[in-house]
Short mmCIF file of C-alpha atoms in Angstrom, two decimals:
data_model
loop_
_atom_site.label_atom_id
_atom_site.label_comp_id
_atom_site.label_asym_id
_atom_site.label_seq_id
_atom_site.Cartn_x
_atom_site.Cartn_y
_atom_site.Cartn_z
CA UNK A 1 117.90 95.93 177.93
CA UNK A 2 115.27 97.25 175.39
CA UNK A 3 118.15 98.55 173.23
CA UNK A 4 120.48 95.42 173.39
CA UNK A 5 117.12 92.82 172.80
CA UNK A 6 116.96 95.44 169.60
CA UNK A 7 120.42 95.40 168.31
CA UNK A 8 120.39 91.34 168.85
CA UNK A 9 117.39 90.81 166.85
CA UNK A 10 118.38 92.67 164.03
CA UNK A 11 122.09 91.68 163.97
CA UNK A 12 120.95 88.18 164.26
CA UNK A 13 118.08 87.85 162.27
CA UNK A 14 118.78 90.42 159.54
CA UNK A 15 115.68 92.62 160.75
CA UNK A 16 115.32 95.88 160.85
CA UNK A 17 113.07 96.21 164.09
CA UNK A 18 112.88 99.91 165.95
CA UNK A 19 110.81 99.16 169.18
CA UNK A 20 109.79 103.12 169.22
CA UNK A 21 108.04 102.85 165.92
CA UNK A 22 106.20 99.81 167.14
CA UNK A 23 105.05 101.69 170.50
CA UNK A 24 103.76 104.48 168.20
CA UNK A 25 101.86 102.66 165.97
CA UNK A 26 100.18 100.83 169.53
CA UNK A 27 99.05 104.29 170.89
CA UNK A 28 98.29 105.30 167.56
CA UNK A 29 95.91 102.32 167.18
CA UNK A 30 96.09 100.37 164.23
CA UNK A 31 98.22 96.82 163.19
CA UNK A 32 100.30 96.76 166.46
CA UNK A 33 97.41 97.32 168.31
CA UNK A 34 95.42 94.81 166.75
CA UNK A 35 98.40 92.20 167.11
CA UNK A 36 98.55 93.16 170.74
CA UNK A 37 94.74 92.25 171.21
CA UNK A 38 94.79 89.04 169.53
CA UNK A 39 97.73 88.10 171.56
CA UNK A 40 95.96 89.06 174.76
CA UNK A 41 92.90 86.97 173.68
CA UNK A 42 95.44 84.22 173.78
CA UNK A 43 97.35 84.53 176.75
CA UNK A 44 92.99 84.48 177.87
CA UNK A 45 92.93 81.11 176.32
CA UNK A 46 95.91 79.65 177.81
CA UNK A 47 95.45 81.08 181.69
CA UNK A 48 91.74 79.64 181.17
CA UNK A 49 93.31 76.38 179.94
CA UNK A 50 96.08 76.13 182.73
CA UNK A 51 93.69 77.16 185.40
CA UNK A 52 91.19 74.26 184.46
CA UNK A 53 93.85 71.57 184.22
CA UNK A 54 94.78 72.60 187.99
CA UNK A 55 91.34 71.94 189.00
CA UNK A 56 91.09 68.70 187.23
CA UNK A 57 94.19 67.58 188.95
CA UNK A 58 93.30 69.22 191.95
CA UNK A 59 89.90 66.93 192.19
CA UNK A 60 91.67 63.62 191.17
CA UNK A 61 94.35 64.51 193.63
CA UNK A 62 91.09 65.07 196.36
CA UNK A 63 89.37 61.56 195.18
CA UNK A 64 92.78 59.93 195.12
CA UNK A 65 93.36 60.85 198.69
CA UNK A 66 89.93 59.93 200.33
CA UNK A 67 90.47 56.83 197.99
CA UNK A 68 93.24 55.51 200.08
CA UNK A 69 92.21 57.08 203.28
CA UNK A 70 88.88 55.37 203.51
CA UNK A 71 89.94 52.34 200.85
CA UNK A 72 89.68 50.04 203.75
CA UNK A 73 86.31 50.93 204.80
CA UNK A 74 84.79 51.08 201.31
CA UNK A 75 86.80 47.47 200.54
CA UNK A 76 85.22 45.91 203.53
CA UNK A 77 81.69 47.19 202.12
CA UNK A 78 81.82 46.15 198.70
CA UNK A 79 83.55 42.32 199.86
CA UNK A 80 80.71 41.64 202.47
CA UNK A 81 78.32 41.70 199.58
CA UNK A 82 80.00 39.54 196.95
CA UNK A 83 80.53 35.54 197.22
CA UNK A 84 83.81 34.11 198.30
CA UNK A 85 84.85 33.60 194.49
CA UNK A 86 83.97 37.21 193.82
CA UNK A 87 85.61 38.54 196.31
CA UNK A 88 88.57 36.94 195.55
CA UNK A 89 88.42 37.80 192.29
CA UNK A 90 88.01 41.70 192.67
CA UNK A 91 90.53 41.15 195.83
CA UNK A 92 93.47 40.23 193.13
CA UNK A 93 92.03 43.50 190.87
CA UNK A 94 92.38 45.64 193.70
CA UNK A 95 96.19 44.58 195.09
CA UNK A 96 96.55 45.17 190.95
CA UNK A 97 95.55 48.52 190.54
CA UNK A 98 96.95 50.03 193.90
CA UNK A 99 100.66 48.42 193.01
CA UNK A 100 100.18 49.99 189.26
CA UNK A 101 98.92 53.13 190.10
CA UNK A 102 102.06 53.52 192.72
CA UNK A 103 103.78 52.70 189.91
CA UNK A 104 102.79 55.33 187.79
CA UNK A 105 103.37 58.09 190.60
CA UNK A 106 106.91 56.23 191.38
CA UNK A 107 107.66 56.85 187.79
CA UNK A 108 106.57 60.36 187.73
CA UNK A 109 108.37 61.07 190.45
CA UNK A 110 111.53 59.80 189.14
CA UNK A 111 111.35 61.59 185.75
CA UNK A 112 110.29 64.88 187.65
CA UNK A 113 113.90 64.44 189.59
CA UNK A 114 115.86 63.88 186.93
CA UNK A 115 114.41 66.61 184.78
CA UNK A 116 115.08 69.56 187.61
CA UNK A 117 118.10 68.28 188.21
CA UNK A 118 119.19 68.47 184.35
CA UNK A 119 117.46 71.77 184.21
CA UNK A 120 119.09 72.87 187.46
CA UNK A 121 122.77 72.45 186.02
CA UNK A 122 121.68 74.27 182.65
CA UNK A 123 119.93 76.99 184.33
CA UNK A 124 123.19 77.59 186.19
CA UNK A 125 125.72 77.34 183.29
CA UNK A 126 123.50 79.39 181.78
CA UNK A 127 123.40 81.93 184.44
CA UNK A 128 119.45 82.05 184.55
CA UNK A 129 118.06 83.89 187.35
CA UNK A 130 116.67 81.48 190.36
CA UNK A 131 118.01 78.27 188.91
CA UNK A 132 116.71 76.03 191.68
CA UNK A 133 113.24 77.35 191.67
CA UNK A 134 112.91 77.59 187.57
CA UNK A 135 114.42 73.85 187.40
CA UNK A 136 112.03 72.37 190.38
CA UNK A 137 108.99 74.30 188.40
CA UNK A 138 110.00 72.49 185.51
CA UNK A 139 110.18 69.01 186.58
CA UNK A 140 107.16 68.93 188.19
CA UNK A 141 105.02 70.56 186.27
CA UNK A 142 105.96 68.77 182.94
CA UNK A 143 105.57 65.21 184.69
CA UNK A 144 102.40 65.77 186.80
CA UNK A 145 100.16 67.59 184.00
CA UNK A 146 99.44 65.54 180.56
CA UNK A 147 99.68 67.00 177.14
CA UNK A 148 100.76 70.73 178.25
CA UNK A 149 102.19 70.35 180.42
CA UNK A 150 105.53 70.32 178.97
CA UNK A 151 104.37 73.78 177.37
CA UNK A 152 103.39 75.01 180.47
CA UNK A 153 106.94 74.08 182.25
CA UNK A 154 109.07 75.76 179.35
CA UNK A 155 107.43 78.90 179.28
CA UNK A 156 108.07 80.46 182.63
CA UNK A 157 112.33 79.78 182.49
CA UNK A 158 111.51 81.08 178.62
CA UNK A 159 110.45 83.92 179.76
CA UNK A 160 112.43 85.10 182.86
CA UNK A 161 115.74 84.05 180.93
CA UNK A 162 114.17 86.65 178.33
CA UNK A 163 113.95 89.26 180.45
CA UNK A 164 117.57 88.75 181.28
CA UNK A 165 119.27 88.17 178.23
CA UNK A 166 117.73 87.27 174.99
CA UNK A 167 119.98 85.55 173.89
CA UNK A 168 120.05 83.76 177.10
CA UNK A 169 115.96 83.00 176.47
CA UNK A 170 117.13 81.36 173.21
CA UNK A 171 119.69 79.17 174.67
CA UNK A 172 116.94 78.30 177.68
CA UNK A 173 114.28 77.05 175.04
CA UNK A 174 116.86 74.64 173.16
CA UNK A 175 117.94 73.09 176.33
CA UNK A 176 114.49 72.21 177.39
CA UNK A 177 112.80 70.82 173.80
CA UNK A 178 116.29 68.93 173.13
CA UNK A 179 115.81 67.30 176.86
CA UNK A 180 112.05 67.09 175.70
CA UNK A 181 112.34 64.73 173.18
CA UNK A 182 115.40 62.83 174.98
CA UNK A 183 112.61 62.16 177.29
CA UNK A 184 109.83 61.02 175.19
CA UNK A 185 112.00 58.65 173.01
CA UNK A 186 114.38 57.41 175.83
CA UNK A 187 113.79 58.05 179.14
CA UNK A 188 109.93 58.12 180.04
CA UNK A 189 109.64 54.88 178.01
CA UNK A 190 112.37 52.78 179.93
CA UNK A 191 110.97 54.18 183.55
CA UNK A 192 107.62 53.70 183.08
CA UNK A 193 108.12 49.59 181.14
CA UNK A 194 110.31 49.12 184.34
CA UNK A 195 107.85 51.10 187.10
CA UNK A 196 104.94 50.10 185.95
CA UNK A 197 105.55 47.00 183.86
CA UNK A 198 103.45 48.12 181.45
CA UNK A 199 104.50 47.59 177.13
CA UNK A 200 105.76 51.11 175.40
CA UNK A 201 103.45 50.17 172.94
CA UNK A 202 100.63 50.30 175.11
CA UNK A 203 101.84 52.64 177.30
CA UNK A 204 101.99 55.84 173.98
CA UNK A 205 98.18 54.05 172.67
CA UNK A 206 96.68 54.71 176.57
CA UNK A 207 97.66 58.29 176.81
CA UNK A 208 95.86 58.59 173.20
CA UNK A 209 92.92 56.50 173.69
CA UNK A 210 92.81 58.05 177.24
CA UNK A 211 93.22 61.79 175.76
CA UNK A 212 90.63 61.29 173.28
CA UNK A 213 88.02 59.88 175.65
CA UNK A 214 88.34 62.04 178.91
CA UNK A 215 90.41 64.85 177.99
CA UNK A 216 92.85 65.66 180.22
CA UNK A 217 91.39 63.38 183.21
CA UNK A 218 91.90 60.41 180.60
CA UNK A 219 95.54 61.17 179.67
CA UNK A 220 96.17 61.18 183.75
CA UNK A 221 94.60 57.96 184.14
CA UNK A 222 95.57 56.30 181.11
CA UNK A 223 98.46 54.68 182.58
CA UNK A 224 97.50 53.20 185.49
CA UNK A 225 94.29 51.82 184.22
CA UNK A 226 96.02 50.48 181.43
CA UNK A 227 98.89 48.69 183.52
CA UNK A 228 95.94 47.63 185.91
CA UNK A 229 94.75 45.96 183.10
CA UNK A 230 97.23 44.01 181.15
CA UNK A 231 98.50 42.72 184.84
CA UNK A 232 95.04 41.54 185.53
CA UNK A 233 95.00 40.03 181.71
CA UNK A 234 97.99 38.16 182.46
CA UNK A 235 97.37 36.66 185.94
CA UNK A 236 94.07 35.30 184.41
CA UNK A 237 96.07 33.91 181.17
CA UNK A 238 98.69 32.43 183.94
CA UNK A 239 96.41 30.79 186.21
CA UNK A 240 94.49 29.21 183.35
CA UNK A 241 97.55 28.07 181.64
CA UNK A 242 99.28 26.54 184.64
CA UNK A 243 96.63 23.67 185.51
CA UNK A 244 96.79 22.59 181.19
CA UNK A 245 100.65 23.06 181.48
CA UNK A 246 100.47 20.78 184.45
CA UNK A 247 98.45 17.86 182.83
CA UNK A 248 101.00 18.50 180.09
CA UNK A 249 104.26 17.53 182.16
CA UNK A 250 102.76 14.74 184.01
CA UNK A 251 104.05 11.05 183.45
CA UNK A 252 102.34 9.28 180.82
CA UNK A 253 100.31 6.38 182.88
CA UNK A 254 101.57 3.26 181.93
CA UNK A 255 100.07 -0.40 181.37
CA UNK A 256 100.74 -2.56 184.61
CA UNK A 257 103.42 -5.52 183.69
CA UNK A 258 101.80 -8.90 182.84
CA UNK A 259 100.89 -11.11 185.67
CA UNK A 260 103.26 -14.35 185.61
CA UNK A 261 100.14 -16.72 186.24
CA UNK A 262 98.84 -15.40 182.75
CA UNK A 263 102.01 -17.34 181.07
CA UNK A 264 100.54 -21.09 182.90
#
């Protein structure tokens, strides 16, 4: 494999690479080496960067759960001490944010499907080694963690398909950033307007704003906080419009007709 990955690159690149000299000048110390190090010092980086993201989704995961487990409980609390308006009030932003955030995880799961399935048929044509496995990493890692997670998802088939055939790793890597941005520009948008009801618009500005302001938390959140709200904003612009609407369509009151004794 070491001698075919050598012949490819230089054939196909025009280089003239001899992985023998390069393991010399490693032992030997010097520019290999050094390139080595910094690389490790990434690969650091990254594993310290993937590990935290797990344990950020890992405690909203934890919060989420003991959110809807003891939602009931904690909803009773906070409505016996608000007033009847204020509890109906914070009842309707409640119903609001548990439909939006199912929303956002019906969406999520949806675009996770598709994407292993898509992955699943060109890990196979491909002949990739443990297609199902590779495509179901893919799908739902990219979906469930923001901003690298698409990163993250690519690099394992990336790799394995490597180690196979590197010409096969090359082929891997344009499958999944051409189904990348199909995604982003075509299908995320549509699921989540439709899932979520939420404005594209709005939708691309949360995961910014969100990004910005909480990091990786944020970007999670983003989207069901900002659904939450633009429902909420539009119930409230409903149910004042509807009463002025109302007055609007009624029947002008007329002037009573003239009494016939007025004419004597």
């Amino acid at each position: 494999y070491i001698d075919d990955a050598e012949d490819w690159l230089n054939d196909t690149f025009g280089l003239s690479v001899e992985f023998d000299t390069v393991r010399d000048e490693f032992i030997e110390g010097g520019g290999a080496q050094d390139l080595f190090s910094r690389f490790a010092d990434d690969v650091v980086n990254v594993g310290a960067t993937v590990a935290s993201t797990l344990f950020h989704l890992f405690t909203v995961a934890l919060f989420t759960f003991y959110l809807v487990a003891e939602g009931s409980k904690l909803r009773r609390l906070i409505w016996e001490r608000l007033s009847p308006r204020r509890a109906l009030v914070l009842t309707v932003i409640w119903d609001l944010a548990m439909n939006r955030t199912g929303g956002y995880i019906f969406s999520r799961t949806i675009l996770a499907l598709i994407s292993a399935v898509v992955h699943w048929i060109a890990f196979v044509v491909l002949d990739v080694p443990s297609p199902v496995a590779l495509a179901i990493w893919v799908g739902v890692v990219s979906q469930f963690i923001p901003a690298i997670g698409a990163y993250v998802a690519a690099a394992l088939p990336v790799l394995v398909s490597l180690l196979h055939e590197p010409r096969t790793g090359l082929f891997v890597l344009i499958v999944i950033v051409v189904y990348q941005q199909l995604e982003n520009f075509l299908l995320s948008p549509r699921v989540t307007a439709h899932t979520m009801e939420i404005h594209v618009a709005l939708a691309f500005g949360s995961v910014i704003a969100g990004t910005a302001l909480m990091g990786i938390v944020g970007a999670l959140l983003a989207l069901p906080v900002a659904a939450t709200a633009q429902a909420f904003i539009t119930t409230w612009l409903d149910q004042r419009t509807e009463p002025s609407q109302a007055h609007e369509d009624a029947a002008p009151i007329q002037a009573p007709p003239p009494d016939d004794n007025d004419d004597d």
